[in-house]
mmCIF file of C-alpha atoms in Angstrom:
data_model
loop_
_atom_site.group_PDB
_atom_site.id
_atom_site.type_symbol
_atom_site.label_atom_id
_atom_site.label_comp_id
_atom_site.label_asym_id
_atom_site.label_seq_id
_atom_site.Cartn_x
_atom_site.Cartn_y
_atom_site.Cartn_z
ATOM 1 C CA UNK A 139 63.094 110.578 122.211
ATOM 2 C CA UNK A 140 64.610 112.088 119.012
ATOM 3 C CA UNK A 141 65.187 110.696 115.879
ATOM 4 C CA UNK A 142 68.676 111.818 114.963
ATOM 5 C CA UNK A 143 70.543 110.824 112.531
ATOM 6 C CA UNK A 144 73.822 109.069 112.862
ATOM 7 C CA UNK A 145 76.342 111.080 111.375
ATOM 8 C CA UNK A 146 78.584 110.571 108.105
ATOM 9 C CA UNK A 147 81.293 108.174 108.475
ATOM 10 C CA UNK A 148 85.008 109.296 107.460
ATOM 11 C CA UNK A 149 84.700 107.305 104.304
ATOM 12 C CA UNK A 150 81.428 108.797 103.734
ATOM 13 C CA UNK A 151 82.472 112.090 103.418
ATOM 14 C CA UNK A 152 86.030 110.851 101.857
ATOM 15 C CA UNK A 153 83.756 109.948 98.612
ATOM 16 C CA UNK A 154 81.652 113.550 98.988
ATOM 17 C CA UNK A 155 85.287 115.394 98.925
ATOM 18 C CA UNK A 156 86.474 113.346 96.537
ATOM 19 C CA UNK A 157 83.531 114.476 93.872
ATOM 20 C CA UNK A 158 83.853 117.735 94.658
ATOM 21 C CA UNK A 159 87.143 117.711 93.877
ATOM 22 C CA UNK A 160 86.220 115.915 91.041
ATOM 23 C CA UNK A 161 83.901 118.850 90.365
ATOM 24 C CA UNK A 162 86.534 121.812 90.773
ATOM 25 C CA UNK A 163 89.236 119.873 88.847
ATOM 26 C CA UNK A 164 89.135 120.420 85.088
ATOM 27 C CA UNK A 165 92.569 119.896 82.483
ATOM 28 C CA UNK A 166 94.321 123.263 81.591
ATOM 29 C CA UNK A 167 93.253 124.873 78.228
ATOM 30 C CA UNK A 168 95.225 124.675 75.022
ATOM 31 C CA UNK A 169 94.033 128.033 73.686
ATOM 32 C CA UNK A 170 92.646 131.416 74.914
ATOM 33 C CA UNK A 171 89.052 130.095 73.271
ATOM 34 C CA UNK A 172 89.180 127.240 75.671
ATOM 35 C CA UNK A 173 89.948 129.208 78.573
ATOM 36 C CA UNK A 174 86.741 130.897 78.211
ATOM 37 C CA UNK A 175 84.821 127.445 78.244
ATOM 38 C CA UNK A 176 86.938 126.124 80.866
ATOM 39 C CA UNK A 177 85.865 129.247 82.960
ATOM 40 C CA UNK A 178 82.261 128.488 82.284
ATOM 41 C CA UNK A 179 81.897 125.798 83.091
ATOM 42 C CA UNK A 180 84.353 125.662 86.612
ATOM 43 C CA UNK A 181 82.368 128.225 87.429
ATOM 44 C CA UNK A 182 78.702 126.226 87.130
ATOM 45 C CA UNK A 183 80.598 123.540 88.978
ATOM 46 C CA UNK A 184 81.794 125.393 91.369
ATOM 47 C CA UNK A 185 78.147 126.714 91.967
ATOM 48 C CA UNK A 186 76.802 123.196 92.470
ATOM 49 C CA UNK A 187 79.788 122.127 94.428
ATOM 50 C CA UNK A 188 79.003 125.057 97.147
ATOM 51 C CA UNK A 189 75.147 123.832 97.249
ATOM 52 C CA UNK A 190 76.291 120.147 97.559
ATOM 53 C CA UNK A 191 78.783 121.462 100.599
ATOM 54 C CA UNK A 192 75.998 123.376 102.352
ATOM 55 C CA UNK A 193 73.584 120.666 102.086
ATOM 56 C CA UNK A 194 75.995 118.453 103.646
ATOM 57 C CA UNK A 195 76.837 121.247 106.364
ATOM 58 C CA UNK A 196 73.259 121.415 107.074
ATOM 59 C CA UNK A 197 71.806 117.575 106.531
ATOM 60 C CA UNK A 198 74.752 116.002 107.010
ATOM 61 C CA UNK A 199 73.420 112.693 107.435
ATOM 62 C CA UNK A 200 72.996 111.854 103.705
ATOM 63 C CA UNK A 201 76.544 112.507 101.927
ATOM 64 C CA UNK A 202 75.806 109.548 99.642
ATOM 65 C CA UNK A 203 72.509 112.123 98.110
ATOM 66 C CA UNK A 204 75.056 115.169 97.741
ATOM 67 C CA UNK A 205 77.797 113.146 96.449
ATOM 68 C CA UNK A 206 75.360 111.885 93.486
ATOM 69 C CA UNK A 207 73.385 115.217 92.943
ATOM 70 C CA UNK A 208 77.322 116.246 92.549
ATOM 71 C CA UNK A 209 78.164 113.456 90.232
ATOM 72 C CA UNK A 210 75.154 114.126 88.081
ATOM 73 C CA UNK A 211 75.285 118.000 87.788
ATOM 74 C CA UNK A 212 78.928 117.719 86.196
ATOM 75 C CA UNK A 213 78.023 114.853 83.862
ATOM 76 C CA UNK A 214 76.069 117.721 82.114
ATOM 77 C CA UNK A 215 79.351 120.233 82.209
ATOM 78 C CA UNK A 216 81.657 117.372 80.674
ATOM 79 C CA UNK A 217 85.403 118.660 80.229
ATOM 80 C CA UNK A 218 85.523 117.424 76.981
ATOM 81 C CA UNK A 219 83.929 120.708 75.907
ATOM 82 C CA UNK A 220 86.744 122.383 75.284
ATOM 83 C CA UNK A 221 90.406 121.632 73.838
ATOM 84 C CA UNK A 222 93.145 120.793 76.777
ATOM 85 C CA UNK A 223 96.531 121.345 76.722
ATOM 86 C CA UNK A 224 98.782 119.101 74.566
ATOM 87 C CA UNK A 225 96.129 118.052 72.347
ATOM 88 C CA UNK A 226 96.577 118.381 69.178
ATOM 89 C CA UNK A 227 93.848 118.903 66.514
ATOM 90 C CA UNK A 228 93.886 115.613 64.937
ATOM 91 C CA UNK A 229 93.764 114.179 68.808
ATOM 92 C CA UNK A 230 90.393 115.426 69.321
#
């Protein structure tokens, strides 16, 4: 007898796409300055985003653990930390 693991459902892994999207989606810069930031930091989400999907390639039976290791490694790379395009100064 093994002890497998059922596999993710379809929703399960809906909700693990749909923070990594989450992860990999960040508003368009306003200046060259914000670019930079922008790039930064999509690139250390990105980073966690690949180690959330090859966790879940590998243990697959525990989506709901990537999707909030995801969650919680992007709270600390907010988008806020840069200016987006259309805002103005005053609207910051």
């Amino acid at each position: 007898m093994t002890n497998q693991k059922p596999e993710p459902t379809a929703d399960e892994l809906r909700a693990l796409l749909a923070v990594v999207r989450d992860a990999l989606s960040l508003p368009h810069p306003a200046t060259f300055a914000d670019a930079e930031i922008r790039a930064r930091l999509l690139v250390t989400r990105a980073m966690y985003a690949e180690v959330v999907i090859d966790q879940a390639l590998a243990h697959g039976d525990d989506t709901q653990w990537a999707a909030d290791y995801l969650q919680a490694r992007i709270a600390d790379y907010p988008a806020n930390a840069y200016r987006h395009l259309g805002e103005t100064e005053t609207g910051r």
